[in-house]
Short mmCIF file of C-alpha atoms and ligand atoms in Angstrom, two decimals:
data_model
loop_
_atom_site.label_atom_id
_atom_site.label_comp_id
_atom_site.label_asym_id
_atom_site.label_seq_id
_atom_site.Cartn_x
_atom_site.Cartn_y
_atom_site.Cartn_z
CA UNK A 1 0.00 0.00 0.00
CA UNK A 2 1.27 3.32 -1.10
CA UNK A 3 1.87 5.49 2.03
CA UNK A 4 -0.08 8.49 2.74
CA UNK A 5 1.26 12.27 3.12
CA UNK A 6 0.84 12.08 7.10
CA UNK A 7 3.59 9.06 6.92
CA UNK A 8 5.46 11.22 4.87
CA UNK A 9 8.23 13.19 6.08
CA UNK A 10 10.15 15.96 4.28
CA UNK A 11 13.87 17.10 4.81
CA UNK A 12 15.11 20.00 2.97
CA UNK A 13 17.55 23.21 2.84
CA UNK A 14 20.21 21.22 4.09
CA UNK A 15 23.45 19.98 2.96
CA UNK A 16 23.83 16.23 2.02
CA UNK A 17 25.84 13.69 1.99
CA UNK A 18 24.58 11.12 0.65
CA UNK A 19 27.59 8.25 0.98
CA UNK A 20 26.51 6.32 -2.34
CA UNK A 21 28.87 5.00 -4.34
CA UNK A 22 29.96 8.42 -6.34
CA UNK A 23 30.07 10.16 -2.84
CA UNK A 24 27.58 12.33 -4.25
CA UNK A 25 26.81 15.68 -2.52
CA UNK A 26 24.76 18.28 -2.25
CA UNK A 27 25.32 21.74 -0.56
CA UNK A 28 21.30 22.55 -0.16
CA UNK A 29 18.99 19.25 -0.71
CA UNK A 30 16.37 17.60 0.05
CA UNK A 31 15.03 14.24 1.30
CA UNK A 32 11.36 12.43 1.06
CA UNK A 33 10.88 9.85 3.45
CA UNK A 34 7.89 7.68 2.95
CA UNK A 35 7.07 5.44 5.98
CA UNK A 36 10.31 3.42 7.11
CA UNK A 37 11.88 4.18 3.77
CA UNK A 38 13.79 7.15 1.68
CA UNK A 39 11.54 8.12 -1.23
CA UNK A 40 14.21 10.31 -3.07
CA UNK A 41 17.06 12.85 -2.57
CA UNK A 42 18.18 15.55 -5.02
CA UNK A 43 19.64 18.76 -4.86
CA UNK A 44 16.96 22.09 -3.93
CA UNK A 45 13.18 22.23 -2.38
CA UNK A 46 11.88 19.14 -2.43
CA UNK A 47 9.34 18.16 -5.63
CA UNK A 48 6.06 18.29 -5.76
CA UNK A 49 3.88 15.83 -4.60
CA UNK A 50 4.86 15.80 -1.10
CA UNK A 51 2.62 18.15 0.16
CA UNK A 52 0.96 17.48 3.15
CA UNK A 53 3.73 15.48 4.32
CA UNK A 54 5.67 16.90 8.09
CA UNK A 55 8.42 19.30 6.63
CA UNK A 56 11.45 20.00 8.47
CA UNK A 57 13.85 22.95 7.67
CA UNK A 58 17.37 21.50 7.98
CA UNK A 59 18.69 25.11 6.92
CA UNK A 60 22.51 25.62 8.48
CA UNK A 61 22.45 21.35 9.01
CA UNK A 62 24.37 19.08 7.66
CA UNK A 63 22.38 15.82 6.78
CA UNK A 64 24.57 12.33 6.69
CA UNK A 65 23.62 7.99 6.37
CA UNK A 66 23.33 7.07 10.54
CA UNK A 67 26.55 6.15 11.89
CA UNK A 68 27.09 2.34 12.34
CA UNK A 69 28.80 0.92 15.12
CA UNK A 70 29.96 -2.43 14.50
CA UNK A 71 32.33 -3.04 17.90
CA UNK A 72 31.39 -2.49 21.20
CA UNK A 73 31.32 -4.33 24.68
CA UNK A 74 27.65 -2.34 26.19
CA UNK A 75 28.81 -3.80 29.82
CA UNK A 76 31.90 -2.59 30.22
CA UNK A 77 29.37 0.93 30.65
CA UNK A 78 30.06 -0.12 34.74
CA UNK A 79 33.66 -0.80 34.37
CA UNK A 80 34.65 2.71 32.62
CA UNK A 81 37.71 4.70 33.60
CA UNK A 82 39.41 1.97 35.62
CA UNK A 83 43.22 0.66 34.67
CA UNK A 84 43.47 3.16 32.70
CA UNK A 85 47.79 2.95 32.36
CA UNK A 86 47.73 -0.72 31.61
CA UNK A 87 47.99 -2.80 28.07
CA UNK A 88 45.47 -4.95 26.92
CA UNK A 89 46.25 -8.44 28.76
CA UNK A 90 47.04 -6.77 32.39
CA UNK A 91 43.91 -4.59 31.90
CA UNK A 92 41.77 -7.80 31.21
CA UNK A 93 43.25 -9.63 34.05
CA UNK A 94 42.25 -6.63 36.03
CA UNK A 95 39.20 -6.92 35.05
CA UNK A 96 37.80 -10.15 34.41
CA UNK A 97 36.87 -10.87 37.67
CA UNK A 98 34.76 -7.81 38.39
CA UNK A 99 33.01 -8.51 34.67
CA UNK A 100 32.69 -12.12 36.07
CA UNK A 101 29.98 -10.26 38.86
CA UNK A 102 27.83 -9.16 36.20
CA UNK A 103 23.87 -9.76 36.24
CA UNK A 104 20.52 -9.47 34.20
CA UNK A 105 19.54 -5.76 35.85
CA UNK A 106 23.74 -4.25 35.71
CA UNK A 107 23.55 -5.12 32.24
CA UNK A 108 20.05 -3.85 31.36
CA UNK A 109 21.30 -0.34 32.73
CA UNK A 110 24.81 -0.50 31.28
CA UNK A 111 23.63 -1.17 27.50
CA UNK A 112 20.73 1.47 28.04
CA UNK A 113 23.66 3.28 29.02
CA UNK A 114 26.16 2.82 26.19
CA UNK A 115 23.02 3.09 23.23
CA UNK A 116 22.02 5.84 24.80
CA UNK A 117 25.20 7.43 24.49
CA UNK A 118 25.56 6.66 20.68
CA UNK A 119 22.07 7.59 19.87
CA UNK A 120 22.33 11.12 21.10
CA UNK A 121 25.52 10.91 18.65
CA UNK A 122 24.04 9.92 15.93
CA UNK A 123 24.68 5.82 15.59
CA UNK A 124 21.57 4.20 14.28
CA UNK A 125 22.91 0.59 14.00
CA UNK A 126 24.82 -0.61 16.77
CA UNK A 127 27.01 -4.07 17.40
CA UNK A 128 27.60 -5.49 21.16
CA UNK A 129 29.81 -8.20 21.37
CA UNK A 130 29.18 -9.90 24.54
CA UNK A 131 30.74 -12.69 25.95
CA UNK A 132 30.71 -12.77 29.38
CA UNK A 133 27.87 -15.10 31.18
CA UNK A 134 28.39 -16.23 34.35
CA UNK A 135 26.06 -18.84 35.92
CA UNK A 136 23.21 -17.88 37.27
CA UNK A 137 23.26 -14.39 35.90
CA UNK A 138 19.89 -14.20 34.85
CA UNK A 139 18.68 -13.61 30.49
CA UNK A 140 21.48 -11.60 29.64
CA UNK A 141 21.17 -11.89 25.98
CA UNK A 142 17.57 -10.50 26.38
CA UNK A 143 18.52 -7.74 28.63
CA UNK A 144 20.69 -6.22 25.61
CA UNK A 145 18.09 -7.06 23.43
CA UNK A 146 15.56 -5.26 25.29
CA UNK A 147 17.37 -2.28 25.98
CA UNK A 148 18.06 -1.66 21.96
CA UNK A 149 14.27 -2.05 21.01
CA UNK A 150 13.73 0.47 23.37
CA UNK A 151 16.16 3.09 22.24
CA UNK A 152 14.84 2.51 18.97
CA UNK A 153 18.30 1.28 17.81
CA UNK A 154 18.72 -1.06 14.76
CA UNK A 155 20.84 -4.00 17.03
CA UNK A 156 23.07 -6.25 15.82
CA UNK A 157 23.94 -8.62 18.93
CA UNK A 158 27.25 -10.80 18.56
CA UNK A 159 26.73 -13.77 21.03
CA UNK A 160 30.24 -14.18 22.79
CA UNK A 161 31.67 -17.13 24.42
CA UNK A 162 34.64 -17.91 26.39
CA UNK A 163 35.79 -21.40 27.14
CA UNK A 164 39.69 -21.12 27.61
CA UNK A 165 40.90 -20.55 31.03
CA UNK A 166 43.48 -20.07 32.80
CA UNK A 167 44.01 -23.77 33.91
CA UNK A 168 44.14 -24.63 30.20
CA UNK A 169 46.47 -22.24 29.23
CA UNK A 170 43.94 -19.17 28.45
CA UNK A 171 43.87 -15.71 29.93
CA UNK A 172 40.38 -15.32 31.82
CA UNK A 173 39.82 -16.91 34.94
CA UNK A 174 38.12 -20.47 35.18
CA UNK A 175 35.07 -19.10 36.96
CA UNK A 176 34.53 -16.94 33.62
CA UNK A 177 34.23 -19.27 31.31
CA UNK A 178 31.66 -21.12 29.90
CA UNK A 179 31.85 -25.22 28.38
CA UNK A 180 32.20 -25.65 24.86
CA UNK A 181 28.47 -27.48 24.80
CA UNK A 182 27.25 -24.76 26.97
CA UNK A 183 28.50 -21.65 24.63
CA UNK A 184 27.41 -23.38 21.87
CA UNK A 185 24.25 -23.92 22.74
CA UNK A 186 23.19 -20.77 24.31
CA UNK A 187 24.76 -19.27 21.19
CA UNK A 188 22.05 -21.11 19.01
CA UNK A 189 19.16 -20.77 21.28
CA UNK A 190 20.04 -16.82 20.88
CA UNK A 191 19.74 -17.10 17.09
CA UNK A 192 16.43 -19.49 17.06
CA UNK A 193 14.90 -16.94 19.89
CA UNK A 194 16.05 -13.43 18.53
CA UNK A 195 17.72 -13.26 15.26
CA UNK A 196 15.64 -11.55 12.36
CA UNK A 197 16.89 -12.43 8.54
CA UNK A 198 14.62 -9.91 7.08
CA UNK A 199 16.59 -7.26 5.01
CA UNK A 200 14.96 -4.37 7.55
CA UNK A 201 15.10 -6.37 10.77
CA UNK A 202 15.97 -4.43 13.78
CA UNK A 203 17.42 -7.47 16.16
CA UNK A 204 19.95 -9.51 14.35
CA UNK A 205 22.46 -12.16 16.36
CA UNK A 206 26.06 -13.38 15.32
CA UNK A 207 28.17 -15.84 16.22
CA UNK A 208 31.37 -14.63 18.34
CA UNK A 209 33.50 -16.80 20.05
CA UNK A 210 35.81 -13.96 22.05
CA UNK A 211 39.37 -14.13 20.96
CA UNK A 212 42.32 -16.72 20.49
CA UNK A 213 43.80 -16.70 24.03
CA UNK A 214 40.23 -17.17 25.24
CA UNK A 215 38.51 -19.19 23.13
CA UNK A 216 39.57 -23.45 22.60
CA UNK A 217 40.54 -24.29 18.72
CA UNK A 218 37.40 -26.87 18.82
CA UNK A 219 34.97 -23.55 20.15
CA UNK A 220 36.21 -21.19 17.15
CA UNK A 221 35.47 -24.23 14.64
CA UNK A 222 32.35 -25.31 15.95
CA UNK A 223 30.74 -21.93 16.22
CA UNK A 224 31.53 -20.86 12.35
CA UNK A 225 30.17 -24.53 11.51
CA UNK A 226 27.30 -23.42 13.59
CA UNK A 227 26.75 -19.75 12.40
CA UNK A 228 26.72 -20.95 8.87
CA UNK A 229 24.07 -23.55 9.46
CA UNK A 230 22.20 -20.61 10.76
CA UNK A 231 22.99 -18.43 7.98
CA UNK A 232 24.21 -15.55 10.69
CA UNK A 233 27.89 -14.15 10.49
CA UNK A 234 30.60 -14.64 12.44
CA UNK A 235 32.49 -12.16 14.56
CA UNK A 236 35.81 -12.24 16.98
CA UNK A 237 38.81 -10.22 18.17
CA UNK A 238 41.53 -10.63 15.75
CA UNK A 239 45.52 -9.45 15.52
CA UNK A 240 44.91 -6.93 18.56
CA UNK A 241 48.38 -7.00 20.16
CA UNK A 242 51.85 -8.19 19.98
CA UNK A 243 50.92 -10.08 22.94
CA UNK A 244 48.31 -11.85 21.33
CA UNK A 245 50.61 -12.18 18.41
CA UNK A 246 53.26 -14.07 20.21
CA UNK A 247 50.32 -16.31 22.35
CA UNK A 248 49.59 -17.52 18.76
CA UNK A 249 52.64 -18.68 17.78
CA UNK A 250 53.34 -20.26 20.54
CA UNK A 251 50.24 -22.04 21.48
CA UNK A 252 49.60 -22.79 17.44
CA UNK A 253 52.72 -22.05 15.81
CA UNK A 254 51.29 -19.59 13.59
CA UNK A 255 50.25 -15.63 13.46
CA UNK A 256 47.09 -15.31 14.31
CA UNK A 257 45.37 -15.01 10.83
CA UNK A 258 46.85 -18.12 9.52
CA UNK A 259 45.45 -19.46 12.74
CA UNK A 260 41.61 -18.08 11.83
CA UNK A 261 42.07 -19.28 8.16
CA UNK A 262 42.79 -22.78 9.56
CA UNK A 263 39.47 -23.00 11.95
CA UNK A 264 37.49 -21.28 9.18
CA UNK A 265 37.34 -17.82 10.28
CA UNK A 266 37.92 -16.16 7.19
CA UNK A 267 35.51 -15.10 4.72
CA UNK A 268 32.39 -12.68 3.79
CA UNK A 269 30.40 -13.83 6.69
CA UNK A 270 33.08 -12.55 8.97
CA UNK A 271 33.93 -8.78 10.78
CA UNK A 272 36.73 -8.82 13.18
CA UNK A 273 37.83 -6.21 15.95
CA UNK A 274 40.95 -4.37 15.54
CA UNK A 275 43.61 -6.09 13.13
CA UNK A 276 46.45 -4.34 14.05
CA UNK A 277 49.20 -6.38 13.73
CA UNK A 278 48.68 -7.49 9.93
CA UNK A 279 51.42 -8.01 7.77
CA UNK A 280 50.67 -7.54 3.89
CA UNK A 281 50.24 -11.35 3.47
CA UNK A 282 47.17 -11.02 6.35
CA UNK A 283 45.56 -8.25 4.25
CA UNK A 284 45.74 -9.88 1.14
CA UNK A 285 44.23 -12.77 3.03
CA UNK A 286 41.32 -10.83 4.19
CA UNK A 287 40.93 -8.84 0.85
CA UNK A 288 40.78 -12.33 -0.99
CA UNK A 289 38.12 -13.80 1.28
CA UNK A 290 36.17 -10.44 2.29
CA UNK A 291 36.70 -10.87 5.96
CA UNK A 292 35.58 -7.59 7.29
CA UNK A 293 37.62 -5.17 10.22
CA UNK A 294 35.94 -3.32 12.58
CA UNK A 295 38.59 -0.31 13.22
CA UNK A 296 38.63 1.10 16.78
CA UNK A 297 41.32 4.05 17.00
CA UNK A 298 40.51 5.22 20.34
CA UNK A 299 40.46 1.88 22.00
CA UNK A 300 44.19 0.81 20.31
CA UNK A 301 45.31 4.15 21.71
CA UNK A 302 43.97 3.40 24.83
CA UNK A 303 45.48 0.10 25.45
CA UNK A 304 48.81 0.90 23.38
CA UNK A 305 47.82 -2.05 20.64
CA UNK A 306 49.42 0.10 17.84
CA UNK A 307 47.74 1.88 14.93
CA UNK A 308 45.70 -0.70 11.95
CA UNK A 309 46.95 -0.39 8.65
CA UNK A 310 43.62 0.82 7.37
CA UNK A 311 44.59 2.55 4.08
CA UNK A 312 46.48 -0.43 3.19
CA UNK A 313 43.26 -2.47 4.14
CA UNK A 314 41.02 -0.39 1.99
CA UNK A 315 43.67 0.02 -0.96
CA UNK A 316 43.54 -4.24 -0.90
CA UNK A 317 39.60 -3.77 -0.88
CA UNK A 318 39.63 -4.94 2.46
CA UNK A 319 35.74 -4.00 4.00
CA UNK A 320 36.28 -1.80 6.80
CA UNK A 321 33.95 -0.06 9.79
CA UNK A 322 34.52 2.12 12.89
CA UNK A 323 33.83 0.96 16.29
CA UNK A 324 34.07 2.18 19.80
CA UNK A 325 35.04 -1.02 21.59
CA UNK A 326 34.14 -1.58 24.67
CA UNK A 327 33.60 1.35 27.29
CA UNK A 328 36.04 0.29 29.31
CA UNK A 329 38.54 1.06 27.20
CA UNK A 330 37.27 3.82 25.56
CA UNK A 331 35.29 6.45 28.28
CA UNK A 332 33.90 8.20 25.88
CA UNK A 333 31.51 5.61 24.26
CA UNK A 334 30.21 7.58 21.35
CA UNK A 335 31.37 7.29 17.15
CA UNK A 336 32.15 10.41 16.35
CA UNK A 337 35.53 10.34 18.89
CA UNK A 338 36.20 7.22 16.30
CA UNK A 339 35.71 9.09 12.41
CA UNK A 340 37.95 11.63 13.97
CA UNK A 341 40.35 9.23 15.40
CA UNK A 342 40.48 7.05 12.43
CA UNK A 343 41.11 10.36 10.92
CA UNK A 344 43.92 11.26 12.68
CA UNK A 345 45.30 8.53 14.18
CA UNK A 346 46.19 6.84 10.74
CA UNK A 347 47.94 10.12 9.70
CA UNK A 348 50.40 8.73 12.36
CA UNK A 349 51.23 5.76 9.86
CA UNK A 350 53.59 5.60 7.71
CA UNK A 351 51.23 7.05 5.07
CA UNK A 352 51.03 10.32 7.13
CA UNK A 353 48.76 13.47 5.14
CA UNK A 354 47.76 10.81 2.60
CA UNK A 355 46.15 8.25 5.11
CA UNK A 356 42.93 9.36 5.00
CA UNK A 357 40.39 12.55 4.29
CA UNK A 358 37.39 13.23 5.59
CA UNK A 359 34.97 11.79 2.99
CA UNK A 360 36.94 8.25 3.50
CA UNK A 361 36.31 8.81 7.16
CA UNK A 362 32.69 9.45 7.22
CA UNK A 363 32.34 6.45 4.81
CA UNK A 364 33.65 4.02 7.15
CA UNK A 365 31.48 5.34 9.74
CA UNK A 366 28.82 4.68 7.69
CA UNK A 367 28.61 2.91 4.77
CA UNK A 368 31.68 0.52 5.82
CA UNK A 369 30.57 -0.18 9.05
CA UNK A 370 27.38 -1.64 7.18
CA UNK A 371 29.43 -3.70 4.78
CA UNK A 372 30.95 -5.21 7.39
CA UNK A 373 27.49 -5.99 9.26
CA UNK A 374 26.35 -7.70 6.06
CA UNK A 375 23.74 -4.98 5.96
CA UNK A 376 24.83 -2.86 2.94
CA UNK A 377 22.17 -3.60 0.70
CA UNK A 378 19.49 -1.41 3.04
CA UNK A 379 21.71 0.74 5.16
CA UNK A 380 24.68 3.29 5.20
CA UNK A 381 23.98 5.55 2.41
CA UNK A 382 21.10 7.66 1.41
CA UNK A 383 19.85 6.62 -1.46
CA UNK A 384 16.04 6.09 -2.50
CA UNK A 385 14.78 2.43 -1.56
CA UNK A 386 17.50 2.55 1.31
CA UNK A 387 15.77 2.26 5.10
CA UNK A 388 15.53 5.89 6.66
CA UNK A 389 18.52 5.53 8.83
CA UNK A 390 19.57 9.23 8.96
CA UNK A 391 21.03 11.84 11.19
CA UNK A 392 20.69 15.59 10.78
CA UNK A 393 23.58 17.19 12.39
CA UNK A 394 23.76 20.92 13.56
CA UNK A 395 26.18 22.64 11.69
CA UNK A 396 25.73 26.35 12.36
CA UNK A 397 26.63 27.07 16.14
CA UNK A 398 29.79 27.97 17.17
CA UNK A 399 31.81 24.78 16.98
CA UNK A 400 31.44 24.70 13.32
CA UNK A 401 29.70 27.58 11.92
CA UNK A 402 33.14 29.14 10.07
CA UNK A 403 34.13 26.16 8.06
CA UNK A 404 32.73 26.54 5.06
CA UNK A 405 32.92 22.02 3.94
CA UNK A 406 30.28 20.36 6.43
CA UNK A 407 32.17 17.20 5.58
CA UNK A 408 35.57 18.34 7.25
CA UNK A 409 33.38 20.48 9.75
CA UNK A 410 31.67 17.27 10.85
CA UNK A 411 34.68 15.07 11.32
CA UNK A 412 37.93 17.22 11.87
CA UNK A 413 35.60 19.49 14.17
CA UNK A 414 34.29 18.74 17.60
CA UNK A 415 30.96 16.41 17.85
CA UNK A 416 28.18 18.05 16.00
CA UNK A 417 24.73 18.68 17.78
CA UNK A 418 22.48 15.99 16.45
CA UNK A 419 18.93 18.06 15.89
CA UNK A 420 17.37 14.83 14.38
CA UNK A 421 18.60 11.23 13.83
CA UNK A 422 15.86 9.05 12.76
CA UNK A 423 15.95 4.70 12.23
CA UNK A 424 13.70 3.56 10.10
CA UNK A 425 11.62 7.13 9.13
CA UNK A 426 11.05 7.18 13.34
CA UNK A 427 12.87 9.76 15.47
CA UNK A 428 15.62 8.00 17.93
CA UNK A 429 16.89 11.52 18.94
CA UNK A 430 15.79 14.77 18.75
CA UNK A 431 17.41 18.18 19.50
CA UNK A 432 20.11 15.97 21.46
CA UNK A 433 17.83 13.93 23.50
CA UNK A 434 17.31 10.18 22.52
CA UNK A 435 13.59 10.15 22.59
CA UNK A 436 13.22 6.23 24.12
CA UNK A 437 14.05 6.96 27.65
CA UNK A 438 15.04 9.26 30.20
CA UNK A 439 18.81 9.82 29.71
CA UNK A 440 19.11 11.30 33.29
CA UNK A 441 17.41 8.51 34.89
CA UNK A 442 19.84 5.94 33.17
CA UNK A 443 22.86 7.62 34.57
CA UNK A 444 21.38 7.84 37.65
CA UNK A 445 20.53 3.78 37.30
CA UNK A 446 24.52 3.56 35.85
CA UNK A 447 25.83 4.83 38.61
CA UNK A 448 23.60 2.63 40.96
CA UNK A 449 24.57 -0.49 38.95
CA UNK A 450 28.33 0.66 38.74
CA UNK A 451 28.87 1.07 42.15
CA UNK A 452 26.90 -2.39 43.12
CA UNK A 453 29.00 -4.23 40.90
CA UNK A 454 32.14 -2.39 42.22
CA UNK A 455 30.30 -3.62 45.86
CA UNK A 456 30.66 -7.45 44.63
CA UNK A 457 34.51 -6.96 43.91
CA UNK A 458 37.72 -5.58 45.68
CA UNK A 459 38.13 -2.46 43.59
CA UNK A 460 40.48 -0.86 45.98
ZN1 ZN B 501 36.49 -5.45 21.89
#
C-alpha cells in the first residue's frame, strides 16, 4: 500500500551527503521519506507531490547515512575509567573478575547506558559483542536485546563465548568461562529466539567466540560450523596485540590469521575487531576472502595495541567499519571520537597526510561499518529504496559555523549537535535527546549499577 502524506516526512535546505557509491553531494537538498523508507534525494526544495507530508527545515544542518557501530562491549558501561595505564592483557586480568559479577539488571542499565550514548551521537545501528555469562546471571542476551528495542536502535547482537581458562592455558579466569556445549548452545538458542533475517530487521544475532587466548581451537570451529548452518555471520577479536601475536605462535605455531584461516574464520560472513598487527600477506588474506575489520582508534590508543593499517586495508579492498570497543577502554563511548580518530590517528602511519580525508572517514562510519554488518544492501547511504537511517547534524553554532565544507566540519571538528537522527523514518533523537528513555534517569541507574557491581569486587 502506497503510504499516505501524514507518513510522509520531508527534509530540505540542508546539505547532504549522501555516501553512495559516487560520494555524491549536495550543498542545499532535500530528502522524502515515505514510511520506514527514503523516497528520493536531489539537490533544492523538495518536488512536488509531497505536500501534506511533516516538513522539516534543515537550513545551516548538515544531513549524513546514521553512523554504524559495529564493535562495542555495552557492559563494560560499569567498568569505565578503571586501569586506565595498563595494556590490553594486564587490563583484562584486572578486570575479568569484576566482569565475572555481572547480572541481568547491571547489564540492562549499562547497555541502556552505552546506546544511549551513541544515539544522542548519531549511531543508528549498533554491534555489542558480549561474551561474558556467568552462571546464574539471569537472560542476559535479552537484557541487551531489550534495551536496543527500546532506544529505537537497529541491534546487531554478537553472542560471545569464552571457554579457555586459565588452567588450560587461556587468559580469563576459570570461573569466567563457559563449556564448549554450553556456549554453543546458548549461542544457538540466541539465534532461534532473537535473530531476524529480514533485510529491515531491527534485532539480528552473530556468532562470536571472544578471541584466540580465550577461546579453545574446537569452540572457534564449531561456532563458524554453527553460524553458517544458521545463515548468521561470524564475529571475533583478531591481531589486537603483539601479545596476542606471540600467544599464537606459541600455542599454534602460527600468526594469528593463519590461525583463523585454519578454523574457518575467514571469509564474507566474517567482521573482526581491531587487526592491528597485519602483515601484507594477512591483508591480502582478508581482501581475498572479504573478511571484514571493525577499526577502533581510540580503544588501540587506549590500550597501546598500535595503529591498523587501514589505508592499506582499503587500498587491498579490504571491508572496513569504525567501532568504539568496549567502554572500558574507551570512556567516551560515542562514534564520532572514532571518524575523527580514524582520521587522525592513521595520519600517524607511515602514510602520514595521505592516510585518509574526511569523505573516506565518514564512509567508514557509515557505509563501511554496514558492509561489514552484512547490511549494505538497506543501510549506510542515502539513497532512494534505502531504510531511513539518517542523522541531521547541527552545523551552524559555534563549533562549526566558520568552516565553510560540512564534511571536514563534521569530522575534523568537535561532535556536531544531532537536531534529528531518525531509524527507520522514526525519530531515535531529537534536538540531542534520545527520545526512548530518560537519559538522566539511566545515569542515575549507571551509577547505581556501577557502584553495586564495584560492591561485589575488591576495587580498591
Ligand atoms: Zn572489543
Amino acid at each position: 500500500m502506497a503510504p499516505t502524506a501524514a507518513q510522509r516526512l520531508v527534509i530540505e535546505n540542508c546539505a547532504i551527503a549522501t555516501v553512495d557509491a559516487r560520494d555524491t553531494e549536495y550543498a542545499s537538498g532535500h530528502v522524502v521519506i515515505a514510511g520506514d523508507t527514503i523516497e528520493a534525494v536531489g539537490p533544492g526544495p523538495a518536488p512536488a507531490g509531497a505536500e501534506g507530508a511533516r516538513r522539516i527545515d534543515g537550513t545551516g544542518h548538515l544531513l549524513t547515512p546514521g553512523l554504524v557501530n559495529t564493535h562495542h562491549h555495552f557492559y563494560q558501561w560499569l567498568t569505565r575509567g578503571l586501569a586506565t595505564d595498563d595494556n590490553l592483557f594486564d587490563w583484562l586480568t584486572a578486570l575479568y573478575p569484576v566482569w565475572g559479577r555481572i547480572d541481568e539488571r547491571m547489564l540492562h542499565a549499562a547497555a541502556q547506558g552505552s546506546l544511549a550514548m551513541m544515539v544522542r551521537g548519531g549511531v543508528t545501528t549498533a554491534a555489542d559483542h558480549h561474551y561474558v555469562y556467568p552462571r546464574g546471571a539471569g537472560d542476559l542476551t535479552g537484557a541487551i536485546v531489550r534495551a536496543a528495542a527500546g532506544l529505537g536502535v537497529r541491534l546487531t547482537l554478537a553472542r560471545g563465548s569464552m571457554d579457555l581458562g586459565e588452567s588450560d592455558g587461556g587468559l580469563p579466569p576459570d570461573f569466567a568461562v563457559e563449556s564448549l556445549e554450553g556456549a554453543l548452545a546458548a549461542t544457538e538458542e540466541a539465534v532461534d529466539t532473537h535473530h531476524d533475517p529480514s533485510p529491515d530487521a531491527m534485532t539480528q544475532i552473530a556468532v562470536a567466540p571472544c578471541s584466540p587466548f580465550s577461546v579453545s581451537t574446537e569452540l572457534l570451529r564449531q561456532s563458524a560450523d554453527l553460524a553458517r548452518r544458521k545463515g548468521v555471520r561470524l564475529h571475533t577479536h583478531g591481531s589486537e596485540t603483539v601479545e596476542e601475536e606471540k600467544f599464537c605462535h606459541e600455542r599454534f605455531g602460527m600468526g594469528p590469521t593463519d590461525y583463523f584461516e585454519s578454523t574457518g574464520w575467514l571469509g564474507g560472513d566474517v567482521w573482526m575487531a581491531h587487526c592491528v598487527h597485519m602483515n601484507d600477506s594477512d591483508i591480502e588474506a582478508f581482501a581475498r576472502t572479504g573478511t571484514g575489520v571493525a577499526h577502533c582508534p581510540s580503544s588501540n590508543a587506549r590500550l597501546a595495541a598500535g595503529i591498523a593499517r587501514v589505508p592499506d586495508m582499503l587500498a587491498a579492498g579490504v571491508p572496513v567499519g569504525l567501532g568504539v570497543d568496549g567502554t572500558a577502554s574507551n570512556e567516551s563511548g560515542e562514534l564520532h571520537t572514532e571518524l575523527r580518530g580514524a582520521l587522525l590517528i592513521n595520519r600517524l602511519g607511515r602514510h602520514r597526510e595521505r592516510a585518509l580525508g574526511a569523505r573516506q572517514a565518514l564512509r567508514l562510519g557509515t557505509f563501511g561499518g554496514a558492509t561489514v554488518l552484512g547490511r549494505a544492501d538497506r543501510i549506510g547511504s542515502v539513497e532512494p529504496g534505502k531504510l531511513a537511517d539518517l542523522v541531521l547534524w547541527r552545523m551552524d553554532t559555534l563549533a562549526h559555523a566558520s568552516i565553510e565544507d560540512r564534511v571536514t566540519a563534521l569530522v575534523f571538528g568537535a561532535p556536531a549537535p544531532v537536531t534529528l537522527c531518525l531509524v527507520g523514518g522514526r525519530p531515535v533523537t531529537e534536538d540531542g535527546r534520545v527520545l526512548g528513555a530518560d537519559e538522566d534517569a539511566i545515569a542515575r541507574a549507571t551509577r547505581q549499577e556501577a557502584r553495586r557491581l564495584a560492591g561485589l569486587v575488591d576495587l580498591n
